[in-house]
Amino acid sequence: MTPGRAQRHRPTLVLLGLMVVSLAGLLLVPPIPQDQTYHHFADQRTLLGVPNFWNVVSNLPFIAVGAVGLWQFHRDPAIVVIFLGIFLTGFGSSYYHWNPTDGTLFWDRLPMTLCFMAILAVMIEERVSARAGAVLLWPLLAVGVLSLLLWRWTDDLRLYAWVQFFPCLALPVLFLLVPPKYTGTSYWIIAAGFYALAKLLELYDRAVHSAGAILSGHTLKHLAAAAACFAVLRYFQTRRPIAAEMSRQALGEHKTWENNSR
């Protein structure tokens, strides 16, 4: 393999290496059962006949963001899956929080899993290879669904944990190794920040609720995660091919120079 070709294939090899090492690492981790205390959220108030009211209705922003995304983007299968996942998360999470059990949690996690895997496919498509991203979309989605089925069959969350967190590892690596083809990378950074905030609020559900007893950490988690989804929506709404953007800017600078020289 020539140096130039090796350089082109470097992101692919690094990504595959990360995938293999991280999946192999799961074998070194003991099975992770679903903690049943997870279903005991801080805010369990019933309002207007809706149990766990705030944890239910705080999912409405997911439906709104997903609906807009589905309305505006319907040509690229991976992008469609992203916004379909966001849209269905609003319903799945509401269904779960209405009656928190392992059975309803499955329908909460399923659309999120599809979303995580589709985002990874889009990043591979945009940063590594359009063909590879398109081909990997369906196997990645299958792994996501399999991770949830394994959890329900064996009460082991290891593969689901990988599905959720591997994109968080792979995306920064792709951002560092491969220059973007589109503008708007900052929106992914904003989305990552809101996602990290959402996980933090989820962890401190009771502490946040006890601080003011207005909204719980888990309710605010939904809003932070929906903000992350909105940042993803803005990325697709505003992105432009960088080559075309540079040409447009160069043309604008040329016209400005001509006007100034007259």
PDB file of C-alpha atoms in Angstrom:
ATOM      1  CA  MET A   1       0.000   0.000   0.000  1.00  0.00           C
ATOM      2  CA  THR A   2       1.436   3.368  -1.032  1.00  0.00           C
ATOM      3  CA  PRO A   3       1.832   6.140   1.595  1.00  0.00           C
ATOM      4  CA  GLY A   4      -0.890   8.222  -0.045  1.00  0.00           C
ATOM      5  CA  ARG A   5      -3.330   5.334  -0.095  1.00  0.00           C
ATOM      6  CA  ALA A   6      -2.456   4.409   3.491  1.00  0.00           C
ATOM      7  CA  GLN A   7      -3.181   7.985   4.528  1.00  0.00           C
ATOM      8  CA  ARG A   8      -6.589   7.866   2.845  1.00  0.00           C
ATOM      9  CA  HIS A   9      -7.487   4.597   4.560  1.00  0.00           C
ATOM     10  CA  ARG A  10      -6.151   5.641   7.971  1.00  0.00           C
ATOM     11  CA  PRO A  11      -9.527   6.883   9.370  1.00  0.00           C
ATOM     12  CA  THR A  12     -11.214   3.659   8.267  1.00  0.00           C
ATOM     13  CA  LEU A  13      -8.558   1.511   9.902  1.00  0.00           C
ATOM     14  CA  VAL A  14      -8.632   3.551  13.120  1.00  0.00           C
ATOM     15  CA  LEU A  15     -12.432   3.350  13.270  1.00  0.00           C
ATOM     16  CA  LEU A  16     -12.430  -0.399  12.664  1.00  0.00           C
ATOM     17  CA  GLY A  17      -9.718  -0.834  15.278  1.00  0.00           C
ATOM     18  CA  LEU A  18     -11.724   1.126  17.840  1.00  0.00           C
ATOM     19  CA  MET A  19     -14.790  -0.948  17.038  1.00  0.00           C
ATOM     20  CA  VAL A  20     -13.019  -4.280  17.367  1.00  0.00           C
ATOM     21  CA  VAL A  21     -11.143  -3.324  20.566  1.00  0.00           C
ATOM     22  CA  SER A  22     -14.230  -1.853  22.244  1.00  0.00           C
ATOM     23  CA  LEU A  23     -16.406  -4.851  21.346  1.00  0.00           C
ATOM     24  CA  ALA A  24     -13.711  -7.251  22.543  1.00  0.00           C
ATOM     25  CA  GLY A  25     -13.474  -5.229  25.752  1.00  0.00           C
ATOM     26  CA  LEU A  26     -17.112  -6.065  26.478  1.00  0.00           C
ATOM     27  CA  LEU A  27     -16.041  -9.657  27.059  1.00  0.00           C
ATOM     28  CA  LEU A  28     -13.850  -8.483  29.936  1.00  0.00           C
ATOM     29  CA  VAL A  29     -16.760  -6.725  31.628  1.00  0.00           C
ATOM     30  CA  PRO A  30     -19.188  -8.779  33.735  1.00  0.00           C
ATOM     31  CA  PRO A  31     -22.841  -8.797  32.627  1.00  0.00           C
ATOM     32  CA  ILE A  32     -24.674  -5.571  33.436  1.00  0.00           C
ATOM     33  CA  PRO A  33     -28.232  -6.250  34.656  1.00  0.00           C
ATOM     34  CA  GLN A  34     -30.922  -3.592  34.580  1.00  0.00           C
ATOM     35  CA  ASP A  35     -30.997  -1.858  37.956  1.00  0.00           C
ATOM     36  CA  GLN A  36     -34.645  -1.856  39.044  1.00  0.00           C
ATOM     37  CA  THR A  37     -34.157   1.312  41.092  1.00  0.00           C
ATOM     38  CA  TYR A  38     -33.705   3.076  37.741  1.00  0.00           C
ATOM     39  CA  HIS A  39     -37.504   3.137  37.423  1.00  0.00           C
ATOM     40  CA  HIS A  40     -37.922   5.096  40.674  1.00  0.00           C
ATOM     41  CA  PHE A  41     -37.720   8.703  39.546  1.00  0.00           C
ATOM     42  CA  ALA A  42     -37.660  11.671  41.876  1.00  0.00           C
ATOM     43  CA  ASP A  43     -40.731  13.409  40.469  1.00  0.00           C
ATOM     44  CA  GLN A  44     -43.739  11.079  40.500  1.00  0.00           C
ATOM     45  CA  ARG A  45     -46.477  13.715  40.641  1.00  0.00           C
ATOM     46  CA  THR A  46     -49.757  13.028  38.846  1.00  0.00           C
ATOM     47  CA  LEU A  47     -51.290  16.059  37.141  1.00  0.00           C
ATOM     48  CA  LEU A  48     -54.377  16.191  34.916  1.00  0.00           C
ATOM     49  CA  GLY A  49     -54.690  12.449  35.355  1.00  0.00           C
ATOM     50  CA  VAL A  50     -51.213  11.828  33.874  1.00  0.00           C
ATOM     51  CA  PRO A  51     -48.857   9.872  36.153  1.00  0.00           C
ATOM     52  CA  ASN A  52     -45.286  11.155  36.332  1.00  0.00           C
ATOM     53  CA  PHE A  53     -46.614  14.211  34.511  1.00  0.00           C
ATOM     54  CA  TRP A  54     -43.453  16.242  33.981  1.00  0.00           C
ATOM     55  CA  ASN A  55     -41.374  13.268  32.886  1.00  0.00           C
ATOM     56  CA  VAL A  56     -44.092  12.449  30.340  1.00  0.00           C
ATOM     57  CA  VAL A  57     -44.798  15.886  28.849  1.00  0.00           C
ATOM     58  CA  SER A  58     -41.130  16.916  28.741  1.00  0.00           C
ATOM     59  CA  ASN A  59     -40.814  14.541  25.776  1.00  0.00           C
ATOM     60  CA  LEU A  60     -42.909  16.778  23.517  1.00  0.00           C
ATOM     61  CA  PRO A  61     -39.842  18.654  22.159  1.00  0.00           C
ATOM     62  CA  PHE A  62     -38.523  15.376  20.723  1.00  0.00           C
ATOM     63  CA  ILE A  63     -41.715  14.971  18.726  1.00  0.00           C
ATOM     64  CA  ALA A  64     -41.508  18.552  17.467  1.00  0.00           C
ATOM     65  CA  VAL A  65     -37.838  18.335  16.414  1.00  0.00           C
ATOM     66  CA  GLY A  66     -38.305  14.909  14.843  1.00  0.00           C
ATOM     67  CA  ALA A  67     -41.386  16.023  12.906  1.00  0.00           C
ATOM     68  CA  VAL A  68     -39.586  19.049  11.458  1.00  0.00           C
ATOM     69  CA  GLY A  69     -36.613  16.903  10.507  1.00  0.00           C
ATOM     70  CA  LEU A  70     -38.794  14.293   8.795  1.00  0.00           C
ATOM     71  CA  TRP A  71     -40.666  17.021   6.932  1.00  0.00           C
ATOM     72  CA  GLN A  72     -37.505  18.725   5.681  1.00  0.00           C
ATOM     73  CA  PHE A  73     -35.193  15.753   5.036  1.00  0.00           C
ATOM     74  CA  HIS A  74     -36.450  12.624   3.341  1.00  0.00           C
ATOM     75  CA  ARG A  75     -33.856  11.676   0.717  1.00  0.00           C
ATOM     76  CA  ASP A  76     -30.921  10.296   2.716  1.00  0.00           C
ATOM     77  CA  PRO A  77     -31.978   7.095   4.562  1.00  0.00           C
ATOM     78  CA  ALA A  78     -29.571   7.692   7.474  1.00  0.00           C
ATOM     79  CA  ILE A  79     -30.875  11.229   8.061  1.00  0.00           C
ATOM     80  CA  VAL A  80     -34.448   9.952   7.877  1.00  0.00           C
ATOM     81  CA  VAL A  81     -33.623   7.345  10.543  1.00  0.00           C
ATOM     82  CA  ILE A  82     -32.065  10.020  12.774  1.00  0.00           C
ATOM     83  CA  PHE A  83     -35.188  12.162  12.793  1.00  0.00           C
ATOM     84  CA  LEU A  84     -37.535   9.180  12.861  1.00  0.00           C
ATOM     85  CA  GLY A  85     -35.657   8.021  15.955  1.00  0.00           C
ATOM     86  CA  ILE A  86     -35.967  11.455  17.565  1.00  0.00           C
ATOM     87  CA  PHE A  87     -39.676  11.609  16.684  1.00  0.00           C
ATOM     88  CA  LEU A  88     -40.410   8.139  18.072  1.00  0.00           C
ATOM     89  CA  THR A  89     -38.325   8.826  21.183  1.00  0.00           C
ATOM     90  CA  GLY A  90     -40.937  11.379  22.174  1.00  0.00           C
ATOM     91  CA  PHE A  91     -43.635   8.703  22.104  1.00  0.00           C
ATOM     92  CA  GLY A  92     -41.491   5.857  23.451  1.00  0.00           C
ATOM     93  CA  SER A  93     -40.195   7.858  26.396  1.00  0.00           C
ATOM     94  CA  SER A  94     -43.666   9.186  27.206  1.00  0.00           C
ATOM     95  CA  TYR A  95     -45.012   5.631  27.126  1.00  0.00           C
ATOM     96  CA  TYR A  96     -42.234   4.474  29.442  1.00  0.00           C
ATOM     97  CA  HIS A  97     -42.612   7.282  31.965  1.00  0.00           C
ATOM     98  CA  TRP A  98     -46.379   6.779  32.102  1.00  0.00           C
ATOM     99  CA  ASN A  99     -45.647   3.327  33.568  1.00  0.00           C
ATOM    100  CA  PRO A 100     -41.916   2.741  34.212  1.00  0.00           C
ATOM    101  CA  THR A 101     -41.047  -0.962  33.812  1.00  0.00           C
ATOM    102  CA  ASP A 102     -38.470  -2.972  31.904  1.00  0.00           C
ATOM    103  CA  GLY A 103     -41.123  -3.744  29.285  1.00  0.00           C
ATOM    104  CA  THR A 104     -41.938  -0.108  28.566  1.00  0.00           C
ATOM    105  CA  LEU A 105     -38.268   0.893  28.843  1.00  0.00           C
ATOM    106  CA  PHE A 106     -37.585  -1.249  25.769  1.00  0.00           C
ATOM    107  CA  TRP A 107     -39.772   1.090  23.679  1.00  0.00           C
ATOM    108  CA  ASP A 108     -38.046   4.112  25.160  1.00  0.00           C
ATOM    109  CA  ARG A 109     -34.584   2.829  24.254  1.00  0.00           C
ATOM    110  CA  LEU A 110     -35.384   1.397  20.807  1.00  0.00           C
ATOM    111  CA  PRO A 111     -35.776   4.691  18.880  1.00  0.00           C
ATOM    112  CA  MET A 112     -32.806   6.233  20.709  1.00  0.00           C
ATOM    113  CA  THR A 113     -30.691   3.268  19.658  1.00  0.00           C
ATOM    114  CA  LEU A 114     -31.679   3.734  16.017  1.00  0.00           C
ATOM    115  CA  CYS A 115     -30.773   7.401  16.317  1.00  0.00           C
ATOM    116  CA  PHE A 116     -27.306   6.709  17.773  1.00  0.00           C
ATOM    117  CA  MET A 117     -26.467   4.216  15.041  1.00  0.00           C
ATOM    118  CA  ALA A 118     -27.784   6.441  12.253  1.00  0.00           C
ATOM    119  CA  ILE A 119     -25.689   9.375  13.508  1.00  0.00           C
ATOM    120  CA  LEU A 120     -22.606   7.157  13.400  1.00  0.00           C
ATOM    121  CA  ALA A 121     -23.477   6.102   9.834  1.00  0.00           C
ATOM    122  CA  VAL A 122     -23.911   9.736   8.771  1.00  0.00           C
ATOM    123  CA  MET A 123     -20.546  10.690  10.221  1.00  0.00           C
ATOM    124  CA  ILE A 124     -18.865   7.793   8.413  1.00  0.00           C
ATOM    125  CA  GLU A 125     -20.659   8.857   5.236  1.00  0.00           C
ATOM    126  CA  GLU A 126     -19.554  12.477   5.575  1.00  0.00           C
ATOM    127  CA  ARG A 127     -16.058  12.030   6.967  1.00  0.00           C
ATOM    128  CA  VAL A 128     -14.775   8.693   5.645  1.00  0.00           C
ATOM    129  CA  SER A 129     -16.712   7.346   2.673  1.00  0.00           C
ATOM    130  CA  ALA A 130     -20.220   8.011   1.402  1.00  0.00           C
ATOM    131  CA  ARG A 131     -20.439   4.427   0.170  1.00  0.00           C
ATOM    132  CA  ALA A 132     -19.201   2.959   3.460  1.00  0.00           C
ATOM    133  CA  GLY A 133     -21.672   5.037   5.476  1.00  0.00           C
ATOM    134  CA  ALA A 134     -24.582   3.971   3.295  1.00  0.00           C
ATOM    135  CA  VAL A 135     -23.578   0.291   3.436  1.00  0.00           C
ATOM    136  CA  LEU A 136     -22.950   0.292   7.208  1.00  0.00           C
ATOM    137  CA  LEU A 137     -26.243   1.977   8.117  1.00  0.00           C
ATOM    138  CA  TRP A 138     -28.288  -1.233   8.072  1.00  0.00           C
ATOM    139  CA  PRO A 139     -25.788  -3.462   9.937  1.00  0.00           C
ATOM    140  CA  LEU A 140     -25.394  -0.744  12.561  1.00  0.00           C
ATOM    141  CA  LEU A 141     -29.159  -0.501  12.998  1.00  0.00           C
ATOM    142  CA  ALA A 142     -29.329  -4.290  13.274  1.00  0.00           C
ATOM    143  CA  VAL A 143     -26.673  -4.250  16.019  1.00  0.00           C
ATOM    144  CA  GLY A 144     -28.675  -1.575  17.837  1.00  0.00           C
ATOM    145  CA  VAL A 145     -31.860  -3.654  17.776  1.00  0.00           C
ATOM    146  CA  LEU A 146     -29.902  -6.788  18.731  1.00  0.00           C
ATOM    147  CA  SER A 147     -28.447  -5.010  21.768  1.00  0.00           C
ATOM    148  CA  LEU A 148     -31.946  -4.408  23.121  1.00  0.00           C
ATOM    149  CA  LEU A 149     -33.141  -7.921  22.322  1.00  0.00           C
ATOM    150  CA  LEU A 150     -30.118  -9.356  24.160  1.00  0.00           C
ATOM    151  CA  TRP A 151     -30.978  -7.182  27.148  1.00  0.00           C
ATOM    152  CA  ARG A 152     -34.562  -8.470  27.200  1.00  0.00           C
ATOM    153  CA  TRP A 153     -33.460 -12.092  26.669  1.00  0.00           C
ATOM    154  CA  THR A 154     -30.496 -12.158  29.081  1.00  0.00           C
ATOM    155  CA  ASP A 155     -30.857  -9.026  31.269  1.00  0.00           C
ATOM    156  CA  ASP A 156     -27.399  -7.944  30.110  1.00  0.00           C
ATOM    157  CA  LEU A 157     -26.890  -4.322  29.046  1.00  0.00           C
ATOM    158  CA  ARG A 158     -23.282  -4.592  27.850  1.00  0.00           C
ATOM    159  CA  LEU A 159     -23.976  -4.413  24.117  1.00  0.00           C
ATOM    160  CA  TYR A 160     -26.584  -1.669  24.616  1.00  0.00           C
ATOM    161  CA  ALA A 161     -24.007   0.347  26.557  1.00  0.00           C
ATOM    162  CA  TRP A 162     -21.622  -0.044  23.607  1.00  0.00           C
ATOM    163  CA  VAL A 163     -24.306   1.088  21.144  1.00  0.00           C
ATOM    164  CA  GLN A 164     -24.948   4.212  23.204  1.00  0.00           C
ATOM    165  CA  PHE A 165     -21.371   5.194  23.975  1.00  0.00           C
ATOM    166  CA  PHE A 166     -19.310   3.975  20.996  1.00  0.00           C
ATOM    167  CA  PRO A 167     -20.518   6.881  18.804  1.00  0.00           C
ATOM    168  CA  CYS A 168     -19.395   9.241  21.598  1.00  0.00           C
ATOM    169  CA  LEU A 169     -15.909   7.760  21.206  1.00  0.00           C
ATOM    170  CA  ALA A 170     -15.862   7.393  17.422  1.00  0.00           C
ATOM    171  CA  LEU A 171     -17.169  10.835  16.470  1.00  0.00           C
ATOM    172  CA  PRO A 172     -14.398  12.867  18.173  1.00  0.00           C
ATOM    173  CA  VAL A 173     -11.829  10.566  16.552  1.00  0.00           C
ATOM    174  CA  LEU A 174     -13.361  11.171  13.118  1.00  0.00           C
ATOM    175  CA  PHE A 175     -13.516  14.917  13.778  1.00  0.00           C
ATOM    176  CA  LEU A 176      -9.807  14.955  14.655  1.00  0.00           C
ATOM    177  CA  LEU A 177      -8.580  12.694  11.848  1.00  0.00           C
ATOM    178  CA  VAL A 178     -10.730  13.746   8.898  1.00  0.00           C
ATOM    179  CA  PRO A 179     -11.441  17.284   7.681  1.00  0.00           C
ATOM    180  CA  PRO A 180     -15.169  18.036   7.312  1.00  0.00           C
ATOM    181  CA  LYS A 181     -16.907  18.051   3.940  1.00  0.00           C
ATOM    182  CA  TYR A 182     -19.640  20.338   5.249  1.00  0.00           C
ATOM    183  CA  THR A 183     -19.841  23.488   7.324  1.00  0.00           C
ATOM    184  CA  GLY A 184     -21.508  23.422  10.743  1.00  0.00           C
ATOM    185  CA  THR A 185     -19.243  21.162  12.806  1.00  0.00           C
ATOM    186  CA  SER A 186     -19.883  23.496  15.759  1.00  0.00           C
ATOM    187  CA  TYR A 187     -23.467  22.229  15.903  1.00  0.00           C
ATOM    188  CA  TRP A 188     -22.174  18.716  16.663  1.00  0.00           C
ATOM    189  CA  ILE A 189     -20.040  20.146  19.461  1.00  0.00           C
ATOM    190  CA  ILE A 190     -23.095  21.959  20.862  1.00  0.00           C
ATOM    191  CA  ALA A 191     -25.125  18.745  20.599  1.00  0.00           C
ATOM    192  CA  ALA A 192     -22.403  16.833  22.460  1.00  0.00           C
ATOM    193  CA  GLY A 193     -22.402  19.454  25.217  1.00  0.00           C
ATOM    194  CA  PHE A 194     -26.168  19.224  25.689  1.00  0.00           C
ATOM    195  CA  TYR A 195     -25.995  15.419  25.624  1.00  0.00           C
ATOM    196  CA  ALA A 196     -23.326  15.447  28.351  1.00  0.00           C
ATOM    197  CA  LEU A 197     -25.503  17.828  30.372  1.00  0.00           C
ATOM    198  CA  ALA A 198     -28.464  15.478  29.894  1.00  0.00           C
ATOM    199  CA  LYS A 199     -26.495  12.518  31.262  1.00  0.00           C
ATOM    200  CA  LEU A 200     -25.382  14.625  34.229  1.00  0.00           C
ATOM    201  CA  LEU A 201     -28.958  15.707  34.997  1.00  0.00           C
ATOM    202  CA  GLU A 202     -30.091  12.093  34.752  1.00  0.00           C
ATOM    203  CA  LEU A 203     -27.430  11.082  37.278  1.00  0.00           C
ATOM    204  CA  TYR A 204     -28.476  13.810  39.725  1.00  0.00           C
ATOM    205  CA  ASP A 205     -32.236  13.405  39.264  1.00  0.00           C
ATOM    206  CA  ARG A 206     -33.082  13.540  42.969  1.00  0.00           C
ATOM    207  CA  ALA A 207     -30.511  16.165  43.899  1.00  0.00           C
ATOM    208  CA  VAL A 208     -31.872  18.580  41.294  1.00  0.00           C
ATOM    209  CA  HIS A 209     -35.453  17.904  42.352  1.00  0.00           C
ATOM    210  CA  SER A 210     -34.722  18.366  46.039  1.00  0.00           C
ATOM    211  CA  ALA A 211     -32.930  21.652  45.352  1.00  0.00           C
ATOM    212  CA  GLY A 212     -36.165  23.415  44.385  1.00  0.00           C
ATOM    213  CA  ALA A 213     -38.838  20.719  44.057  1.00  0.00           C
ATOM    214  CA  ILE A 214     -39.982  22.381  40.808  1.00  0.00           C
ATOM    215  CA  LEU A 215     -38.580  20.088  38.146  1.00  0.00           C
ATOM    216  CA  SER A 216     -36.463  16.982  38.571  1.00  0.00           C
ATOM    217  CA  GLY A 217     -33.128  16.240  37.005  1.00  0.00           C
ATOM    218  CA  HIS A 218     -34.731  13.645  34.735  1.00  0.00           C
ATOM    219  CA  THR A 219     -37.280  16.120  33.395  1.00  0.00           C
ATOM    220  CA  LEU A 220     -34.503  18.607  32.675  1.00  0.00           C
ATOM    221  CA  LYS A 221     -32.540  15.753  31.106  1.00  0.00           C
ATOM    222  CA  HIS A 222     -35.278  15.394  28.499  1.00  0.00           C
ATOM    223  CA  LEU A 223     -35.111  19.107  27.720  1.00  0.00           C
ATOM    224  CA  ALA A 224     -31.304  19.073  27.455  1.00  0.00           C
ATOM    225  CA  ALA A 225     -31.387  15.999  25.189  1.00  0.00           C
ATOM    226  CA  ALA A 226     -34.058  17.670  23.036  1.00  0.00           C
ATOM    227  CA  ALA A 227     -31.783  20.723  22.778  1.00  0.00           C
ATOM    228  CA  ALA A 228     -29.031  18.395  21.527  1.00  0.00           C
ATOM    229  CA  CYS A 229     -31.457  17.053  18.913  1.00  0.00           C
ATOM    230  CA  PHE A 230     -32.335  20.616  17.885  1.00  0.00           C
ATOM    231  CA  ALA A 231     -28.615  21.334  17.378  1.00  0.00           C
ATOM    232  CA  VAL A 232     -28.462  18.275  15.082  1.00  0.00           C
ATOM    233  CA  LEU A 233     -31.488  19.611  13.187  1.00  0.00           C
ATOM    234  CA  ARG A 234     -29.793  23.000  12.766  1.00  0.00           C
ATOM    235  CA  TYR A 235     -26.705  21.258  11.433  1.00  0.00           C
ATOM    236  CA  PHE A 236     -28.634  19.631   8.621  1.00  0.00           C
ATOM    237  CA  GLN A 237     -30.618  22.812   7.972  1.00  0.00           C
ATOM    238  CA  THR A 238     -27.553  25.037   7.644  1.00  0.00           C
ATOM    239  CA  ARG A 239     -24.724  22.791   6.414  1.00  0.00           C
ATOM    240  CA  ARG A 240     -23.091  23.627   3.104  1.00  0.00           C
ATOM    241  CA  PRO A 241     -20.413  21.755   1.146  1.00  0.00           C
ATOM    242  CA  ILE A 242     -17.158  23.381   2.235  1.00  0.00           C
ATOM    243  CA  ALA A 243     -15.715  23.488  -1.282  1.00  0.00           C
ATOM    244  CA  ALA A 244     -18.791  25.328  -2.536  1.00  0.00           C
ATOM    245  CA  GLU A 245     -18.754  27.643   0.476  1.00  0.00           C
ATOM    246  CA  MET A 246     -15.096  28.524  -0.125  1.00  0.00           C
ATOM    247  CA  SER A 247     -15.848  29.236  -3.794  1.00  0.00           C
ATOM    248  CA  ARG A 248     -18.751  31.464  -2.793  1.00  0.00           C
ATOM    249  CA  GLN A 249     -16.595  33.388  -0.329  1.00  0.00           C
ATOM    250  CA  ALA A 250     -13.810  33.740  -2.904  1.00  0.00           C
ATOM    251  CA  LEU A 251     -16.315  35.071  -5.441  1.00  0.00           C
ATOM    252  CA  GLY A 252     -17.625  37.546  -2.886  1.00  0.00           C
ATOM    253  CA  GLU A 253     -14.114  38.738  -2.072  1.00  0.00           C
ATOM    254  CA  HIS A 254     -13.344  39.104  -5.784  1.00  0.00           C
ATOM    255  CA  LYS A 255     -16.440  41.229  -6.338  1.00  0.00           C
ATOM    256  CA  THR A 256     -15.558  43.369  -3.323  1.00  0.00           C
ATOM    257  CA  TRP A 257     -12.035  43.868  -4.705  1.00  0.00           C
ATOM    258  CA  GLU A 258     -13.450  44.861  -8.111  1.00  0.00           C
ATOM    259  CA  ASN A 259     -15.844  47.330  -6.545  1.00  0.00           C
ATOM    260  CA  ASN A 260     -13.088  48.882  -4.429  1.00  0.00           C
ATOM    261  CA  SER A 261     -10.741  49.167  -7.407  1.00  0.00           C
ATOM    262  CA  ARG A 262     -13.180  51.139  -9.509  1.00  0.00           C
TER     263      ARG A 262
END
